[in-house]
Coordinates of N, CA and C in Angstrom, one line a residue:
A21 N 65.9 -24.2 53.9 CA 65.3 -24.1 55.5 C 64.0 -23.2 55.4
E22 N 64.2 -22.1 54.6 CA 63.0 -21.2 54.5 C 61.8 -21.9 53.9
M23 N 62.1 -22.6 52.7 CA 60.9 -23.3 52.0 C 60.3 -24.3 53.0
A24 N 61.2 -25.1 53.7 CA 60.7 -26.3 54.5 C 59.9 -25.5 55.7
A25 N 60.3 -24.3 56.2 CA 59.5 -23.8 57.2 C 58.1 -23.3 56.7
V26 N 58.1 -22.7 55.5 CA 56.8 -22.3 55.0 C 55.9 -23.6 54.8
L27 N 56.6 -24.6 54.4 CA 55.7 -25.8 54.1 C 55.3 -26.6 55.5
G28 N 55.6 -26.1 56.6 CA 55.4 -26.7 57.8 C 56.2 -27.8 58.1
E29 N 57.4 -28.0 57.4 CA 58.4 -29.0 57.8 C 59.4 -28.6 58.7
E30 N 59.0 -28.3 59.9 CA 59.9 -27.7 60.8 C 61.2 -28.4 61.2
E31 N 61.0 -29.8 61.2 CA 62.1 -30.6 61.5 C 63.1 -30.6 60.4
A32 N 62.7 -30.5 59.1 CA 63.7 -30.5 58.0 C 64.1 -29.0 58.1
A33 N 63.4 -28.0 58.4 CA 63.9 -26.6 58.4 C 65.1 -26.6 59.4
Q34 N 65.0 -27.3 60.6 CA 66.0 -27.2 61.5 C 67.2 -28.0 61.0
L35 N 67.0 -28.9 60.4 CA 68.1 -29.8 59.9 C 69.0 -28.9 58.7
Y36 N 68.3 -28.3 57.9 CA 68.9 -27.3 56.7 C 69.5 -26.2 57.5
R37 N 69.0 -25.5 58.6 CA 69.6 -24.4 59.1 C 71.0 -25.0 59.8
A38 N 70.9 -26.0 60.5 CA 72.0 -26.6 61.1 C 73.2 -26.9 60.2
I39 N 72.8 -27.5 59.0 CA 73.8 -27.7 57.9 C 74.4 -26.3 57.4
F40 N 73.4 -25.4 57.2 CA 73.9 -24.1 56.6 C 74.9 -23.4 57.6
E41 N 74.5 -23.5 59.0 CA 75.5 -22.9 60.0 C 76.8 -23.6 60.2
R42 N 76.7 -24.9 60.0 CA 78.1 -25.4 60.0 C 78.9 -25.2 58.8
G43 N 78.2 -25.0 57.6 CA 78.9 -24.8 56.5 C 79.4 -23.4 56.4
Q44 N 78.7 -22.5 57.0 CA 78.9 -21.0 57.0 C 80.2 -20.8 57.9
T45 N 80.1 -21.5 59.1 CA 81.3 -21.5 60.1 C 82.7 -22.0 59.3
W46 N 82.4 -23.1 58.6 CA 83.6 -23.8 57.9 C 84.2 -22.8 56.8
V47 N 83.4 -22.2 56.0 CA 83.9 -21.3 55.1 C 84.5 -20.3 55.6
E48 N 83.9 -19.6 56.5 CA 84.5 -18.4 57.1 C 85.8 -18.6 57.8
T49 N 86.0 -19.7 58.3 CA 87.2 -20.3 59.0 C 88.4 -20.6 58.0
N50 N 87.9 -21.3 56.9 CA 88.9 -22.0 56.0 C 89.1 -21.4 54.7
L51 N 88.2 -20.6 54.2 CA 88.2 -20.2 52.8 C 88.6 -18.6 52.5
Y52 N 88.5 -17.9 53.6 CA 88.7 -16.5 53.6 C 90.3 -16.2 53.8
N53 N 91.0 -15.8 52.9 CA 92.5 -15.6 52.9 C 92.9 -14.2 53.4
G54 N 92.0 -13.4 54.0 CA 92.3 -12.1 54.3 C 91.9 -11.0 53.4
E55 N 91.7 -11.4 52.1 CA 91.4 -10.5 51.1 C 90.1 -11.0 50.3
Y56 N 90.1 -12.2 50.0 CA 88.8 -12.8 49.3 C 88.8 -14.4 49.7
Y57 N 87.7 -14.9 49.2 CA 87.6 -16.4 49.4 C 88.1 -17.1 48.3
S58 N 88.9 -18.3 48.7 CA 89.7 -19.0 47.6 C 89.4 -20.5 47.9
Q59 N 89.7 -21.3 46.9 CA 89.7 -22.8 46.9 C 90.7 -23.2 47.9
Q60 N 90.3 -24.3 48.6 CA 91.3 -24.9 49.5 C 91.6 -26.3 48.9
I61 N 92.7 -26.5 48.4 CA 93.1 -27.9 47.7 C 94.6 -27.9 47.7
D62 N 95.0 -29.1 48.0 CA 96.4 -29.5 47.7 C 96.5 -30.0 46.3
L63 N 97.1 -29.1 45.5 CA 97.0 -29.5 44.0 C 98.0 -30.7 43.7
N64 N 98.9 -31.0 44.6 CA 100.0 -32.0 44.4 C 99.3 -33.4 45.0
D65 N 98.0 -33.5 45.5 CA 97.7 -34.6 46.1 C 96.7 -35.5 45.3
Q66 N 97.3 -36.3 44.5 CA 96.7 -37.1 43.6 C 95.6 -38.0 44.2
R67 N 95.6 -38.2 45.5 CA 94.6 -39.0 46.2 C 93.2 -38.3 46.0
L68 N 93.3 -37.0 46.0 CA 91.9 -36.3 45.7 C 91.3 -36.7 44.6
I69 N 92.0 -37.1 43.6 CA 91.2 -37.5 42.3 C 90.9 -39.1 42.4
E70 N 91.7 -39.8 43.1 CA 91.6 -41.3 43.3 C 90.2 -41.5 44.0
A71 N 89.9 -40.7 44.9 CA 88.6 -40.8 45.6 C 87.4 -40.8 44.7
F72 N 87.5 -40.2 43.6 CA 86.5 -40.2 42.9 C 86.6 -41.0 41.5
D73 N 87.6 -41.6 41.3 CA 88.0 -42.3 40.2 C 87.0 -43.6 40.1
V74 N 85.9 -43.7 39.7 CA 85.1 -44.9 39.7 C 85.3 -45.7 38.4
D75 N 85.7 -45.1 37.3 CA 86.0 -45.8 36.0 C 87.2 -46.1 35.6
G76 N 88.3 -45.6 36.6 CA 89.7 -45.7 36.2 C 90.3 -44.7 35.2
E77 N 89.4 -43.7 34.9 CA 89.8 -42.7 33.9 C 90.2 -41.3 34.4
A78 N 89.7 -41.2 35.7 CA 89.8 -39.7 36.2 C 91.3 -39.2 36.3
I79 N 92.3 -40.2 36.9 CA 93.6 -39.7 36.9 C 94.1 -39.3 35.5
G80 N 93.8 -40.1 34.5 CA 94.4 -39.5 33.1 C 93.8 -38.2 32.7
H81 N 92.4 -38.0 33.1 CA 91.9 -36.8 32.8 C 92.3 -35.6 33.5
Y82 N 92.4 -35.8 34.7 CA 92.6 -34.7 35.7 C 94.0 -34.6 36.4
W83 N 95.0 -35.4 36.0 CA 96.2 -35.3 36.6 C 97.3 -35.0 35.7
N84 N 98.1 -33.9 35.8 CA 99.2 -33.4 35.1 C 100.5 -34.2 35.5
E85 N 100.8 -35.1 34.8 CA 102.1 -35.8 35.1 C 103.4 -34.9 35.1
E86 N 103.5 -34.1 34.3 CA 104.5 -33.3 34.1 C 104.7 -32.3 35.3
H87 N 103.9 -31.8 35.7 CA 103.9 -30.9 37.0 C 103.5 -31.6 38.3
E88 N 103.1 -32.8 38.2 CA 102.5 -33.6 39.4 C 101.5 -32.8 40.1
E89 N 100.3 -32.3 39.4 CA 99.5 -31.5 39.9 C 98.0 -31.9 39.3
I90 N 97.1 -31.5 40.0 CA 95.6 -31.7 39.6 C 95.4 -30.6 38.5
K91 N 94.8 -30.9 37.4 CA 94.4 -29.9 36.4 C 92.9 -29.4 36.7
Y92 N 92.8 -28.1 36.1 CA 91.4 -27.6 35.9 C 90.9 -26.9 37.2
Q93 N 91.8 -26.5 38.2 CA 91.5 -26.0 39.4 C 91.8 -24.5 39.5
L94 N 91.2 -23.8 40.5 CA 91.7 -22.4 40.8 C 93.0 -22.3 41.6
G95 N 93.0 -23.3 42.5 CA 94.0 -23.4 43.4 C 93.8 -22.5 44.6
E96 N 94.6 -22.4 45.6 CA 94.3 -21.7 46.8 C 94.5 -20.3 46.6
G97 N 95.1 -19.8 45.5 CA 95.3 -18.3 45.4 C 94.2 -17.6 44.3
G98 N 93.5 -18.6 43.6 CA 92.6 -18.1 42.5 C 91.6 -17.2 43.1
C99 N 91.3 -15.9 42.4 CA 90.4 -15.1 42.8 C 89.2 -15.1 41.8
A100 N 88.1 -15.7 42.2 CA 87.1 -16.1 41.3 C 85.9 -15.0 41.3
I101 N 85.4 -14.7 40.1 CA 84.3 -13.8 39.9 C 83.0 -14.1 40.8
D102 N 82.8 -15.3 41.0 CA 81.6 -15.8 41.6 C 81.7 -16.2 43.1
Q103 N 82.8 -15.9 43.7 CA 83.0 -16.4 45.0 C 82.0 -16.0 46.1
V104 N 81.3 -15.0 45.8 CA 80.2 -14.6 46.7 C 78.8 -14.5 46.2
L105 N 78.7 -15.2 45.0 CA 77.4 -15.2 44.4 C 76.2 -15.5 45.3
A106 N 76.5 -16.6 46.0 CA 75.4 -17.0 47.1 C 74.9 -15.8 47.8
Q107 N 75.7 -14.9 48.2 CA 75.3 -13.6 48.9 C 74.4 -12.7 48.0
W108 N 74.8 -12.6 46.8 CA 74.0 -11.8 45.8 C 72.5 -12.5 45.8
H109 N 72.4 -13.6 45.6 CA 71.2 -14.5 45.6 C 70.4 -14.2 47.0
A110 N 71.1 -14.4 48.0 CA 70.4 -14.2 49.4 C 70.0 -12.8 49.5
D111 N 70.7 -11.8 49.0 CA 70.4 -10.4 49.1 C 69.0 -10.1 48.2
L112 N 69.1 -10.7 47.1 CA 67.8 -10.5 46.1 C 66.5 -11.1 46.7
Y113 N 66.6 -12.2 47.7 CA 65.5 -12.9 48.1 C 65.2 -12.6 49.6
G114 N 66.0 -11.7 50.1 CA 65.9 -11.3 51.5 C 66.2 -12.5 52.5
L115 N 67.1 -13.3 52.2 CA 67.5 -14.4 53.1 C 68.6 -14.2 54.2
G116 N 69.1 -13.0 54.1 CA 70.1 -12.7 55.2 C 71.5 -12.9 54.7
D117 N 72.3 -12.8 55.8 CA 73.9 -13.0 55.4 C 74.3 -14.5 55.1
I118 N 75.0 -14.7 54.2 CA 75.6 -16.0 53.9 C 77.0 -16.0 54.4
F119 N 77.7 -14.8 54.0 CA 79.0 -14.6 54.5 C 79.0 -13.3 55.3
D120 N 80.2 -13.1 55.9 CA 80.5 -11.9 56.8 C 80.5 -10.7 55.9
R121 N 79.8 -9.7 56.0 CA 79.5 -8.5 55.2 C 80.8 -7.8 54.9
Q122 N 81.7 -7.6 55.9 CA 82.9 -6.9 55.6 C 83.8 -7.8 54.6
R123 N 83.8 -9.1 54.8 CA 84.5 -9.8 53.8 C 83.9 -9.9 52.5
V124 N 82.6 -9.8 52.4 CA 81.9 -9.8 51.0 C 82.4 -8.6 50.3
R125 N 82.4 -7.4 51.0 CA 82.8 -6.3 50.4 C 84.4 -6.3 50.0
S126 N 85.2 -7.0 50.9 CA 86.6 -7.1 50.5 C 86.7 -8.0 49.5
A127 N 86.0 -9.0 49.3 CA 86.1 -10.0 48.1 C 85.6 -9.4 46.9
L128 N 84.6 -8.7 47.0 CA 84.2 -8.0 45.7 C 85.2 -7.0 45.3
S129 N 85.8 -6.2 46.2 CA 86.9 -5.3 45.9 C 88.1 -6.1 45.1
A130 N 88.3 -7.1 45.7 CA 89.4 -8.1 45.2 C 89.2 -8.4 43.7
V131 N 87.7 -8.8 43.6 CA 87.5 -9.3 42.2 C 87.7 -8.1 41.3
Y132 N 87.2 -6.9 41.6 CA 87.3 -5.5 40.9 C 88.8 -5.2 40.6
R133 N 89.6 -5.4 41.6 CA 91.1 -5.0 41.6 C 91.8 -6.0 40.7
H134 N 91.6 -7.5 40.9 CA 92.2 -8.4 40.4 C 91.7 -8.8 38.9
N135 N 90.4 -8.9 38.8 CA 89.8 -9.5 37.6 C 89.3 -8.5 36.4
F136 N 89.1 -7.2 37.0 CA 88.4 -6.3 36.0 C 89.6 -5.9 35.1
K137 N 89.4 -5.8 33.8 CA 90.3 -5.4 32.8 C 89.8 -4.5 31.9
P138 N 90.1 -3.2 32.1 CA 89.5 -2.0 31.3 C 89.6 -2.2 29.8
A139 N 90.7 -3.2 29.3 CA 90.7 -3.5 27.8 C 91.2 -4.9 27.8
M140 N 90.7 -5.8 26.9 CA 91.2 -7.2 26.9 C 92.2 -7.4 25.8
R141 N 92.8 -6.3 25.3 CA 93.8 -6.5 24.3 C 95.2 -7.0 24.7
T142 N 95.5 -7.0 26.0 CA 96.7 -7.6 26.4 C 96.4 -8.8 27.2
E143 N 95.1 -9.3 27.3 CA 94.9 -10.6 28.0 C 94.9 -11.7 27.1
A144 N 95.5 -12.8 27.5 CA 95.7 -14.0 26.7 C 94.4 -15.0 27.1
N145 N 93.8 -15.3 26.1 CA 92.7 -16.0 26.1 C 92.5 -17.0 24.9
T146 N 92.8 -18.3 25.1 CA 92.8 -19.2 24.1 C 91.6 -20.0 23.9
W147 N 90.6 -19.7 24.9 CA 89.4 -20.5 24.9 C 88.4 -19.7 24.0
R148 N 87.3 -19.3 24.8 CA 86.2 -18.6 24.0 C 86.2 -17.1 24.1
L149 N 86.1 -16.4 23.2 CA 86.1 -14.9 23.1 C 84.9 -14.3 23.3
F150 N 84.5 -13.7 24.3 CA 83.3 -12.9 24.6 C 83.5 -11.4 24.7
S151 N 84.8 -11.0 24.8 CA 85.2 -9.7 24.7 C 86.6 -9.6 24.2
L152 N 86.9 -8.6 23.4 CA 88.3 -8.6 23.0 C 88.8 -7.0 22.8
N153 N 90.0 -7.0 22.3 CA 90.4 -5.6 22.1 C 90.4 -4.6 23.1
D154 N 89.6 -3.6 22.7 CA 89.4 -2.5 23.6 C 88.2 -2.6 24.5
E155 N 87.6 -3.7 24.4 CA 86.4 -4.0 25.3 C 87.0 -4.3 26.6
G156 N 86.2 -3.8 27.6 CA 86.6 -4.2 29.1 C 85.9 -5.3 29.7
G157 N 86.2 -5.9 30.7 CA 85.4 -7.0 31.2 C 86.1 -7.6 32.5
V158 N 85.4 -8.5 33.2 CA 85.8 -9.0 34.4 C 86.1 -10.6 34.1
V159 N 87.4 -11.0 34.2 CA 87.6 -12.4 33.8 C 87.2 -13.3 35.1
I160 N 86.8 -14.4 34.7 CA 86.3 -15.4 35.6 C 87.2 -15.8 36.9
C161 N 88.6 -15.8 36.6 CA 89.5 -16.1 37.6 C 90.8 -15.3 37.2
S162 N 91.3 -14.8 38.2 CA 92.7 -14.2 38.1 C 93.6 -14.8 39.2
W163 N 94.9 -14.7 39.1 CA 95.9 -15.2 40.3 C 96.7 -13.8 40.5
P164 N 96.5 -13.2 41.6 CA 97.4 -12.0 42.0 C 98.9 -12.5 42.0
K165 N 99.7 -11.5 41.9 CA 101.1 -11.8 41.7 C 101.8 -12.7 42.7
D166 N 101.2 -12.6 44.0 CA 102.0 -13.3 45.1 C 101.4 -14.7 45.3
V167 N 100.6 -15.1 44.5 CA 99.8 -16.5 44.7 C 100.2 -17.4 43.6
R168 N 100.1 -18.8 44.0 CA 100.5 -19.8 43.0 C 99.3 -20.1 42.0
R169 N 99.7 -20.1 40.7 CA 98.7 -20.3 39.7 C 99.1 -21.7 39.4
P170 N 98.0 -22.6 39.1 CA 98.1 -23.8 38.7 C 98.7 -24.0 37.3
A171 N 99.4 -25.1 37.1 CA 100.1 -25.3 35.8 C 99.0 -25.3 34.7
I172 N 98.0 -26.0 34.9 CA 97.0 -26.1 33.9 C 95.6 -25.6 34.8
P173 N 95.3 -24.4 34.8 CA 94.2 -24.0 35.5 C 92.8 -24.2 35.0
L174 N 91.7 -23.8 35.5 CA 90.5 -23.9 34.8 C 90.5 -23.2 33.7
P175 N 90.1 -24.1 32.5 CA 90.2 -23.5 31.3 C 89.5 -22.1 30.9
Y176 N 88.5 -21.9 31.4 CA 87.8 -20.7 30.9 C 88.0 -19.5 31.8
A177 N 89.1 -19.7 32.7 CA 89.5 -18.7 33.7 C 89.8 -17.2 33.0
P178 N 90.4 -17.2 31.9 CA 90.6 -15.7 31.3 C 89.3 -15.3 30.5
E179 N 88.2 -15.9 30.4 CA 87.1 -15.5 29.8 C 86.4 -14.4 30.6
T180 N 85.6 -13.7 29.8 CA 84.5 -12.8 30.3 C 83.2 -13.3 30.0
M181 N 82.3 -13.3 30.9 CA 80.8 -13.9 30.5 C 79.9 -12.9 31.2
T182 N 79.1 -12.3 30.4 CA 78.0 -11.2 30.7 C 77.3 -11.6 32.1
G183 N 76.9 -12.8 32.2 CA 76.1 -13.2 33.2 C 76.7 -13.1 34.7
F184 N 78.0 -13.6 34.6 CA 78.8 -13.4 35.9 C 79.2 -12.1 36.0
E185 N 79.3 -11.3 35.1 CA 79.8 -9.8 35.3 C 78.7 -9.0 35.8
Y186 N 77.4 -9.5 35.3 CA 76.2 -8.7 35.8 C 75.9 -8.9 37.4
A187 N 76.0 -10.3 37.6 CA 75.9 -10.5 39.0 C 77.0 -9.8 39.9
A188 N 78.2 -9.8 39.5 CA 79.3 -9.3 40.2 C 79.0 -7.7 40.4
A189 N 78.8 -7.2 39.2 CA 78.4 -5.7 39.3 C 77.2 -5.3 40.3
C190 N 76.2 -6.1 40.1 CA 75.1 -6.0 41.0 C 75.5 -6.1 42.5
A191 N 76.3 -7.2 42.8 CA 76.7 -7.4 44.1 C 77.5 -6.2 44.7
M192 N 78.3 -5.7 43.7 CA 79.3 -4.6 44.0 C 78.5 -3.4 44.5
I193 N 77.4 -3.0 43.7 CA 76.6 -2.0 43.9 C 75.9 -2.1 45.2
Q194 N 75.4 -3.3 45.5 CA 74.5 -3.6 46.7 C 75.4 -3.5 48.0
N195 N 76.6 -3.7 47.8 CA 77.6 -3.6 48.9 C 78.5 -2.3 49.0
G196 N 77.9 -1.4 48.3 CA 78.5 0.1 48.4 C 79.6 0.3 47.5
L197 N 80.0 -0.6 46.6 CA 81.0 -0.3 45.6 C 80.5 0.3 44.4
I198 N 79.9 1.4 44.4 CA 79.0 2.0 43.4 C 79.9 2.2 42.2
D199 N 81.0 3.0 42.1 CA 81.8 3.1 41.0 C 82.5 1.9 40.4
E200 N 82.7 0.8 41.3 CA 83.3 -0.3 40.6 C 82.2 -1.1 39.9
G201 N 81.1 -1.1 40.5 CA 80.0 -1.8 39.9 C 79.4 -1.2 38.6
L202 N 79.4 0.1 38.6 CA 79.0 0.7 37.3 C 80.1 0.6 36.4
S203 N 81.3 0.6 36.8 CA 82.5 0.4 35.7 C 82.3 -0.9 35.0
V204 N 81.9 -2.0 35.8 CA 81.8 -3.4 35.2 C 80.7 -3.3 34.3

């Protein structure tokens, strides 16, 4: 919307603003769980895969027969490191609020509380290792004790990735979580 306005494309800018506002309202209404933003999906609804199965192979790749569940998802309880990444970008470029500010701070606090691991020694990660043993880090996704973890979640959920960690740490600092951001 901002770029369209700069280019004198006011009709496009209005359209893009309207799309943003509808999306913003939907996200705030549907994805904030009182602590952080999470995915909204019924993991047991195979029809969600069927809608995208153009070659007849998606069901085999993305459906877990044993648990009757969609694979490789965060699920409704997953706490993702990048859930408010759009706000960090918007802050860097002076674009204003994408999410409710109090919720952003709450979400970033949740990322620190649930995803920050002061040492990776006790964290199970069978995927790629970017930190291990006594190195600390922020994992891509965690599932607090009181939420459902998918049987086969996003494969790289237990990884730490410095780019994601950098963005999360900066966002924490920008939103007044100085000690948390510096810890990351």
